Amino acid sequence: MTERNLTGRTFRPWTYEVGIEKIREFATALGHGEACYFDREVARSMGFRDVVAPPMFAVVFCKWMGPAVRHPDVGIDYARMLHGGQEFEFGAPVCHGDVITTSAAVADVYAKRDLEFFVFSSHSANQFGETVADGRWTMIVRGSDGQA
């Protein structure tokens, strides 16, 4: 079990530039057929700056919490890790050409039986400083030999 107090630990922010083809691929993979995810003119006629991304595109620019989950101080053993859950509060729409900056922090670490729970929070904003998504991510690490 983690003996270090990681709660509140922050990590260096990372950026993601939103590409039109990535939006189209993501929408297609999820079965979204709405024209605003594919056609610039339709998206603009609906009031968006450009082709808009589906809300769950947040999983793309957050990159599974990037530096936070992989940071050696956190010490998550990937061979024993399970994705426990994620939730988002969405803000401004994400459009082609946006540059999204995401920051992350450890919100909580706790144990139950031989499981260790790592809860991360994320905040993502576009180049205009508008919040596009706030997230909460839970990773569960299974124990071995009675230890997590």
mmCIF file of the C-alpha atoms, coordinates in Angstrom:
data_MODEL
# 
_entry.id   MODEL 
# 
loop_
_atom_site.group_PDB 
_atom_site.id 
_atom_site.type_symbol 
_atom_site.label_atom_id 
_atom_site.label_alt_id 
_atom_site.label_comp_id 
_atom_site.label_asym_id 
_atom_site.label_entity_id 
_atom_site.label_seq_id 
_atom_site.pdbx_PDB_ins_code 
_atom_site.Cartn_x 
_atom_site.Cartn_y 
_atom_site.Cartn_z 
_atom_site.occupancy 
_atom_site.B_iso_or_equiv 
_atom_site.pdbx_formal_charge 
_atom_site.auth_seq_id 
_atom_site.auth_comp_id 
_atom_site.auth_asym_id 
_atom_site.auth_atom_id 
_atom_site.pdbx_PDB_model_num 
ATOM 1   C CA . MET A 1 1   ? 0.000   0.000   0.000   1.00 0.00 ? 1   MET A CA 1 
ATOM 2   C CA . THR A 1 2   ? 1.108   3.558   -0.644  1.00 0.00 ? 2   THR A CA 1 
ATOM 3   C CA . GLU A 1 3   ? 2.545   5.070   2.498   1.00 0.00 ? 3   GLU A CA 1 
ATOM 4   C CA . ARG A 1 4   ? 3.344   8.462   0.980   1.00 0.00 ? 4   ARG A CA 1 
ATOM 5   C CA . ASN A 1 5   ? 0.726   11.195  1.137   1.00 0.00 ? 5   ASN A CA 1 
ATOM 6   C CA . LEU A 1 6   ? 0.121   12.011  -2.516  1.00 0.00 ? 6   LEU A CA 1 
ATOM 7   C CA . THR A 1 7   ? -3.155  13.895  -2.065  1.00 0.00 ? 7   THR A CA 1 
ATOM 8   C CA . GLY A 1 8   ? -2.882  17.355  -3.558  1.00 0.00 ? 8   GLY A CA 1 
ATOM 9   C CA . ARG A 1 9   ? 0.176   16.524  -5.647  1.00 0.00 ? 9   ARG A CA 1 
ATOM 10  C CA . THR A 1 10  ? 0.048   18.394  -8.960  1.00 0.00 ? 10  THR A CA 1 
ATOM 11  C CA . PHE A 1 11  ? 1.756   17.579  -12.231 1.00 0.00 ? 11  PHE A CA 1 
ATOM 12  C CA . ARG A 1 12  ? 3.119   19.578  -15.126 1.00 0.00 ? 12  ARG A CA 1 
ATOM 13  C CA . PRO A 1 13  ? 0.317   20.500  -17.572 1.00 0.00 ? 13  PRO A CA 1 
ATOM 14  C CA . TRP A 1 14  ? 0.309   19.105  -21.113 1.00 0.00 ? 14  TRP A CA 1 
ATOM 15  C CA . THR A 1 15  ? -1.220  20.402  -24.340 1.00 0.00 ? 15  THR A CA 1 
ATOM 16  C CA . TYR A 1 16  ? -3.109  18.814  -27.188 1.00 0.00 ? 16  TYR A CA 1 
ATOM 17  C CA . GLU A 1 17  ? -3.874  20.444  -30.536 1.00 0.00 ? 17  GLU A CA 1 
ATOM 18  C CA . VAL A 1 18  ? -7.249  19.276  -31.836 1.00 0.00 ? 18  VAL A CA 1 
ATOM 19  C CA . GLY A 1 19  ? -7.161  17.989  -35.408 1.00 0.00 ? 19  GLY A CA 1 
ATOM 20  C CA . ILE A 1 20  ? -10.153 17.729  -37.706 1.00 0.00 ? 20  ILE A CA 1 
ATOM 21  C CA . GLU A 1 21  ? -9.405  14.144  -38.753 1.00 0.00 ? 21  GLU A CA 1 
ATOM 22  C CA . LYS A 1 22  ? -9.067  13.012  -35.131 1.00 0.00 ? 22  LYS A CA 1 
ATOM 23  C CA . ILE A 1 23  ? -12.534 14.474  -34.406 1.00 0.00 ? 23  ILE A CA 1 
ATOM 24  C CA . ARG A 1 24  ? -13.975 12.667  -37.429 1.00 0.00 ? 24  ARG A CA 1 
ATOM 25  C CA . GLU A 1 25  ? -12.300 9.372   -36.494 1.00 0.00 ? 25  GLU A CA 1 
ATOM 26  C CA . PHE A 1 26  ? -13.502 9.641   -32.898 1.00 0.00 ? 26  PHE A CA 1 
ATOM 27  C CA . ALA A 1 27  ? -17.079 10.457  -33.921 1.00 0.00 ? 27  ALA A CA 1 
ATOM 28  C CA . THR A 1 28  ? -17.080 7.563   -36.386 1.00 0.00 ? 28  THR A CA 1 
ATOM 29  C CA . ALA A 1 29  ? -15.689 5.121   -33.815 1.00 0.00 ? 29  ALA A CA 1 
ATOM 30  C CA . LEU A 1 30  ? -18.487 6.056   -31.390 1.00 0.00 ? 30  LEU A CA 1 
ATOM 31  C CA . GLY A 1 31  ? -21.187 5.867   -34.051 1.00 0.00 ? 31  GLY A CA 1 
ATOM 32  C CA . HIS A 1 32  ? -21.971 9.594   -34.038 1.00 0.00 ? 32  HIS A CA 1 
ATOM 33  C CA . GLY A 1 33  ? -23.326 10.570  -37.419 1.00 0.00 ? 33  GLY A CA 1 
ATOM 34  C CA . GLU A 1 34  ? -24.239 14.192  -36.727 1.00 0.00 ? 34  GLU A CA 1 
ATOM 35  C CA . ALA A 1 35  ? -22.954 16.420  -39.530 1.00 0.00 ? 35  ALA A CA 1 
ATOM 36  C CA . CYS A 1 36  ? -21.402 18.962  -37.127 1.00 0.00 ? 36  CYS A CA 1 
ATOM 37  C CA . TYR A 1 37  ? -18.695 16.368  -36.328 1.00 0.00 ? 37  TYR A CA 1 
ATOM 38  C CA . PHE A 1 38  ? -17.713 16.071  -39.993 1.00 0.00 ? 38  PHE A CA 1 
ATOM 39  C CA . ASP A 1 39  ? -18.727 19.181  -41.941 1.00 0.00 ? 39  ASP A CA 1 
ATOM 40  C CA . ARG A 1 40  ? -17.237 22.606  -41.249 1.00 0.00 ? 40  ARG A CA 1 
ATOM 41  C CA . GLU A 1 41  ? -20.101 24.553  -42.828 1.00 0.00 ? 41  GLU A CA 1 
ATOM 42  C CA . VAL A 1 42  ? -22.750 22.666  -40.879 1.00 0.00 ? 42  VAL A CA 1 
ATOM 43  C CA . ALA A 1 43  ? -20.828 23.195  -37.647 1.00 0.00 ? 43  ALA A CA 1 
ATOM 44  C CA . ARG A 1 44  ? -20.473 26.922  -38.339 1.00 0.00 ? 44  ARG A CA 1 
ATOM 45  C CA . SER A 1 45  ? -24.164 27.229  -39.216 1.00 0.00 ? 45  SER A CA 1 
ATOM 46  C CA . MET A 1 46  ? -24.858 25.790  -35.750 1.00 0.00 ? 46  MET A CA 1 
ATOM 47  C CA . GLY A 1 47  ? -22.726 28.481  -34.088 1.00 0.00 ? 47  GLY A CA 1 
ATOM 48  C CA . PHE A 1 48  ? -19.462 26.561  -33.621 1.00 0.00 ? 48  PHE A CA 1 
ATOM 49  C CA . ARG A 1 49  ? -16.083 28.003  -34.698 1.00 0.00 ? 49  ARG A CA 1 
ATOM 50  C CA . ASP A 1 50  ? -15.306 24.889  -36.767 1.00 0.00 ? 50  ASP A CA 1 
ATOM 51  C CA . VAL A 1 51  ? -15.991 21.151  -36.776 1.00 0.00 ? 51  VAL A CA 1 
ATOM 52  C CA . VAL A 1 52  ? -16.932 20.355  -33.179 1.00 0.00 ? 52  VAL A CA 1 
ATOM 53  C CA . ALA A 1 53  ? -15.832 17.321  -31.162 1.00 0.00 ? 53  ALA A CA 1 
ATOM 54  C CA . PRO A 1 54  ? -18.264 15.056  -29.296 1.00 0.00 ? 54  PRO A CA 1 
ATOM 55  C CA . PRO A 1 55  ? -18.107 15.785  -25.547 1.00 0.00 ? 55  PRO A CA 1 
ATOM 56  C CA . MET A 1 56  ? -16.343 12.516  -24.675 1.00 0.00 ? 56  MET A CA 1 
ATOM 57  C CA . PHE A 1 57  ? -13.449 13.612  -26.898 1.00 0.00 ? 57  PHE A CA 1 
ATOM 58  C CA . ALA A 1 58  ? -12.089 14.713  -23.512 1.00 0.00 ? 58  ALA A CA 1 
ATOM 59  C CA . VAL A 1 59  ? -10.606 11.220  -23.144 1.00 0.00 ? 59  VAL A CA 1 
ATOM 60  C CA . VAL A 1 60  ? -8.411  11.972  -26.169 1.00 0.00 ? 60  VAL A CA 1 
ATOM 61  C CA . PHE A 1 61  ? -6.915  15.255  -24.995 1.00 0.00 ? 61  PHE A CA 1 
ATOM 62  C CA . CYS A 1 62  ? -6.593  14.072  -21.408 1.00 0.00 ? 62  CYS A CA 1 
ATOM 63  C CA . LYS A 1 63  ? -4.548  11.071  -22.646 1.00 0.00 ? 63  LYS A CA 1 
ATOM 64  C CA . TRP A 1 64  ? -5.458  8.907   -19.651 1.00 0.00 ? 64  TRP A CA 1 
ATOM 65  C CA . MET A 1 65  ? -4.116  11.528  -17.314 1.00 0.00 ? 65  MET A CA 1 
ATOM 66  C CA . GLY A 1 66  ? -0.727  11.465  -18.959 1.00 0.00 ? 66  GLY A CA 1 
ATOM 67  C CA . PRO A 1 67  ? 2.037   12.503  -16.612 1.00 0.00 ? 67  PRO A CA 1 
ATOM 68  C CA . ALA A 1 68  ? -0.007  12.059  -13.432 1.00 0.00 ? 68  ALA A CA 1 
ATOM 69  C CA . VAL A 1 69  ? -0.777  8.355   -13.759 1.00 0.00 ? 69  VAL A CA 1 
ATOM 70  C CA . ARG A 1 70  ? 2.687   7.512   -15.112 1.00 0.00 ? 70  ARG A CA 1 
ATOM 71  C CA . HIS A 1 71  ? 4.683   9.629   -12.656 1.00 0.00 ? 71  HIS A CA 1 
ATOM 72  C CA . PRO A 1 72  ? 7.203   7.467   -10.744 1.00 0.00 ? 72  PRO A CA 1 
ATOM 73  C CA . ASP A 1 73  ? 6.305   9.120   -7.410  1.00 0.00 ? 73  ASP A CA 1 
ATOM 74  C CA . VAL A 1 74  ? 2.749   7.827   -7.791  1.00 0.00 ? 74  VAL A CA 1 
ATOM 75  C CA . GLY A 1 75  ? 4.093   4.326   -8.368  1.00 0.00 ? 75  GLY A CA 1 
ATOM 76  C CA . ILE A 1 76  ? 1.123   2.670   -10.062 1.00 0.00 ? 76  ILE A CA 1 
ATOM 77  C CA . ASP A 1 77  ? 1.918   -0.897  -11.119 1.00 0.00 ? 77  ASP A CA 1 
ATOM 78  C CA . TYR A 1 78  ? 0.347   -1.131  -14.598 1.00 0.00 ? 78  TYR A CA 1 
ATOM 79  C CA . ALA A 1 79  ? 0.340   -4.918  -14.527 1.00 0.00 ? 79  ALA A CA 1 
ATOM 80  C CA . ARG A 1 80  ? -2.122  -4.714  -11.631 1.00 0.00 ? 80  ARG A CA 1 
ATOM 81  C CA . MET A 1 81  ? -4.057  -1.585  -12.631 1.00 0.00 ? 81  MET A CA 1 
ATOM 82  C CA . LEU A 1 82  ? -7.760  -1.515  -13.502 1.00 0.00 ? 82  LEU A CA 1 
ATOM 83  C CA . HIS A 1 83  ? -9.602  1.499   -14.859 1.00 0.00 ? 83  HIS A CA 1 
ATOM 84  C CA . GLY A 1 84  ? -12.153 2.139   -12.112 1.00 0.00 ? 84  GLY A CA 1 
ATOM 85  C CA . GLY A 1 85  ? -14.081 4.978   -13.672 1.00 0.00 ? 85  GLY A CA 1 
ATOM 86  C CA . GLN A 1 86  ? -14.158 8.477   -15.033 1.00 0.00 ? 86  GLN A CA 1 
ATOM 87  C CA . GLU A 1 87  ? -16.588 11.333  -14.989 1.00 0.00 ? 87  GLU A CA 1 
ATOM 88  C CA . PHE A 1 88  ? -16.621 14.753  -16.603 1.00 0.00 ? 88  PHE A CA 1 
ATOM 89  C CA . GLU A 1 89  ? -18.262 18.126  -16.287 1.00 0.00 ? 89  GLU A CA 1 
ATOM 90  C CA . PHE A 1 90  ? -18.168 19.724  -19.720 1.00 0.00 ? 90  PHE A CA 1 
ATOM 91  C CA . GLY A 1 91  ? -17.753 23.410  -20.468 1.00 0.00 ? 91  GLY A CA 1 
ATOM 92  C CA . ALA A 1 92  ? -17.091 25.184  -23.767 1.00 0.00 ? 92  ALA A CA 1 
ATOM 93  C CA . PRO A 1 93  ? -17.283 23.030  -26.909 1.00 0.00 ? 93  PRO A CA 1 
ATOM 94  C CA . VAL A 1 94  ? -14.000 21.714  -28.319 1.00 0.00 ? 94  VAL A CA 1 
ATOM 95  C CA . CYS A 1 95  ? -13.449 22.539  -31.987 1.00 0.00 ? 95  CYS A CA 1 
ATOM 96  C CA . HIS A 1 96  ? -10.893 21.769  -34.671 1.00 0.00 ? 96  HIS A CA 1 
ATOM 97  C CA . GLY A 1 97  ? -7.819  23.952  -34.150 1.00 0.00 ? 97  GLY A CA 1 
ATOM 98  C CA . ASP A 1 98  ? -8.252  24.363  -30.409 1.00 0.00 ? 98  ASP A CA 1 
ATOM 99  C CA . VAL A 1 99  ? -5.188  23.964  -28.231 1.00 0.00 ? 99  VAL A CA 1 
ATOM 100 C CA . ILE A 1 100 ? -6.242  22.280  -25.002 1.00 0.00 ? 100 ILE A CA 1 
ATOM 101 C CA . THR A 1 101 ? -4.087  22.482  -21.891 1.00 0.00 ? 101 THR A CA 1 
ATOM 102 C CA . THR A 1 102 ? -4.787  19.904  -19.201 1.00 0.00 ? 102 THR A CA 1 
ATOM 103 C CA . SER A 1 103 ? -3.511  19.901  -15.638 1.00 0.00 ? 103 SER A CA 1 
ATOM 104 C CA . ALA A 1 104 ? -3.919  17.096  -13.138 1.00 0.00 ? 104 ALA A CA 1 
ATOM 105 C CA . ALA A 1 105 ? -3.676  16.450  -9.427  1.00 0.00 ? 105 ALA A CA 1 
ATOM 106 C CA . VAL A 1 106 ? -4.050  13.537  -7.052  1.00 0.00 ? 106 VAL A CA 1 
ATOM 107 C CA . ALA A 1 107 ? -7.439  14.020  -5.390  1.00 0.00 ? 107 ALA A CA 1 
ATOM 108 C CA . ASP A 1 108 ? -7.254  10.988  -3.091  1.00 0.00 ? 108 ASP A CA 1 
ATOM 109 C CA . VAL A 1 109 ? -5.474  7.697   -2.455  1.00 0.00 ? 109 VAL A CA 1 
ATOM 110 C CA . TYR A 1 110 ? -7.057  5.058   -0.245  1.00 0.00 ? 110 TYR A CA 1 
ATOM 111 C CA . ALA A 1 111 ? -7.158  1.319   0.278   1.00 0.00 ? 111 ALA A CA 1 
ATOM 112 C CA . LYS A 1 112 ? -9.968  -1.198  0.641   1.00 0.00 ? 112 LYS A CA 1 
ATOM 113 C CA . ARG A 1 113 ? -9.013  -4.779  1.360   1.00 0.00 ? 113 ARG A CA 1 
ATOM 114 C CA . ASP A 1 114 ? -6.160  -5.569  -1.023  1.00 0.00 ? 114 ASP A CA 1 
ATOM 115 C CA . LEU A 1 115 ? -7.110  -2.819  -3.484  1.00 0.00 ? 115 LEU A CA 1 
ATOM 116 C CA . GLU A 1 116 ? -5.550  0.607   -3.703  1.00 0.00 ? 116 GLU A CA 1 
ATOM 117 C CA . PHE A 1 117 ? -7.598  3.440   -5.230  1.00 0.00 ? 117 PHE A CA 1 
ATOM 118 C CA . PHE A 1 118 ? -5.921  6.388   -6.927  1.00 0.00 ? 118 PHE A CA 1 
ATOM 119 C CA . VAL A 1 119 ? -8.312  9.251   -7.668  1.00 0.00 ? 119 VAL A CA 1 
ATOM 120 C CA . PHE A 1 120 ? -7.089  12.008  -9.977  1.00 0.00 ? 120 PHE A CA 1 
ATOM 121 C CA . SER A 1 121 ? -8.719  15.282  -10.944 1.00 0.00 ? 121 SER A CA 1 
ATOM 122 C CA . SER A 1 122 ? -8.125  17.080  -14.225 1.00 0.00 ? 122 SER A CA 1 
ATOM 123 C CA . HIS A 1 123 ? -8.859  20.520  -15.578 1.00 0.00 ? 123 HIS A CA 1 
ATOM 124 C CA . SER A 1 124 ? -8.743  21.242  -19.308 1.00 0.00 ? 124 SER A CA 1 
ATOM 125 C CA . ALA A 1 125 ? -8.989  24.695  -20.881 1.00 0.00 ? 125 ALA A CA 1 
ATOM 126 C CA . ASN A 1 126 ? -8.763  25.958  -24.450 1.00 0.00 ? 126 ASN A CA 1 
ATOM 127 C CA . GLN A 1 127 ? -6.509  28.678  -25.866 1.00 0.00 ? 127 GLN A CA 1 
ATOM 128 C CA . PHE A 1 128 ? -9.066  31.309  -24.809 1.00 0.00 ? 128 PHE A CA 1 
ATOM 129 C CA . GLY A 1 129 ? -8.839  30.233  -21.161 1.00 0.00 ? 129 GLY A CA 1 
ATOM 130 C CA . GLU A 1 130 ? -12.317 28.688  -21.243 1.00 0.00 ? 130 GLU A CA 1 
ATOM 131 C CA . THR A 1 131 ? -12.845 25.475  -19.296 1.00 0.00 ? 131 THR A CA 1 
ATOM 132 C CA . VAL A 1 132 ? -13.711 22.657  -21.685 1.00 0.00 ? 132 VAL A CA 1 
ATOM 133 C CA . ALA A 1 133 ? -13.768 19.785  -19.177 1.00 0.00 ? 133 ALA A CA 1 
ATOM 134 C CA . ASP A 1 134 ? -13.152 18.992  -15.541 1.00 0.00 ? 134 ASP A CA 1 
ATOM 135 C CA . GLY A 1 135 ? -12.596 15.315  -14.902 1.00 0.00 ? 135 GLY A CA 1 
ATOM 136 C CA . ARG A 1 136 ? -12.303 12.786  -12.133 1.00 0.00 ? 136 ARG A CA 1 
ATOM 137 C CA . TRP A 1 137 ? -10.462 9.518   -12.833 1.00 0.00 ? 137 TRP A CA 1 
ATOM 138 C CA . THR A 1 138 ? -10.220 6.460   -10.608 1.00 0.00 ? 138 THR A CA 1 
ATOM 139 C CA . MET A 1 139 ? -7.536  3.829   -11.090 1.00 0.00 ? 139 MET A CA 1 
ATOM 140 C CA . ILE A 1 140 ? -7.588  0.665   -8.977  1.00 0.00 ? 140 ILE A CA 1 
ATOM 141 C CA . VAL A 1 141 ? -4.458  -1.355  -8.296  1.00 0.00 ? 141 VAL A CA 1 
ATOM 142 C CA . ARG A 1 142 ? -4.979  -4.981  -7.335  1.00 0.00 ? 142 ARG A CA 1 
ATOM 143 C CA . GLY A 1 143 ? -2.750  -6.388  -4.614  1.00 0.00 ? 143 GLY A CA 1 
ATOM 144 C CA . SER A 1 144 ? -0.546  -9.431  -4.584  1.00 0.00 ? 144 SER A CA 1 
ATOM 145 C CA . ASP A 1 145 ? 0.335   -11.564 -1.603  1.00 0.00 ? 145 ASP A CA 1 
ATOM 146 C CA . GLY A 1 146 ? -1.974  -9.427  0.502   1.00 0.00 ? 146 GLY A CA 1 
ATOM 147 C CA . GLN A 1 147 ? -0.277  -6.200  -0.598  1.00 0.00 ? 147 GLN A CA 1 
ATOM 148 C CA . ALA A 1 148 ? -1.564  -3.675  -3.118  1.00 0.00 ? 148 ALA A CA 1 
# 
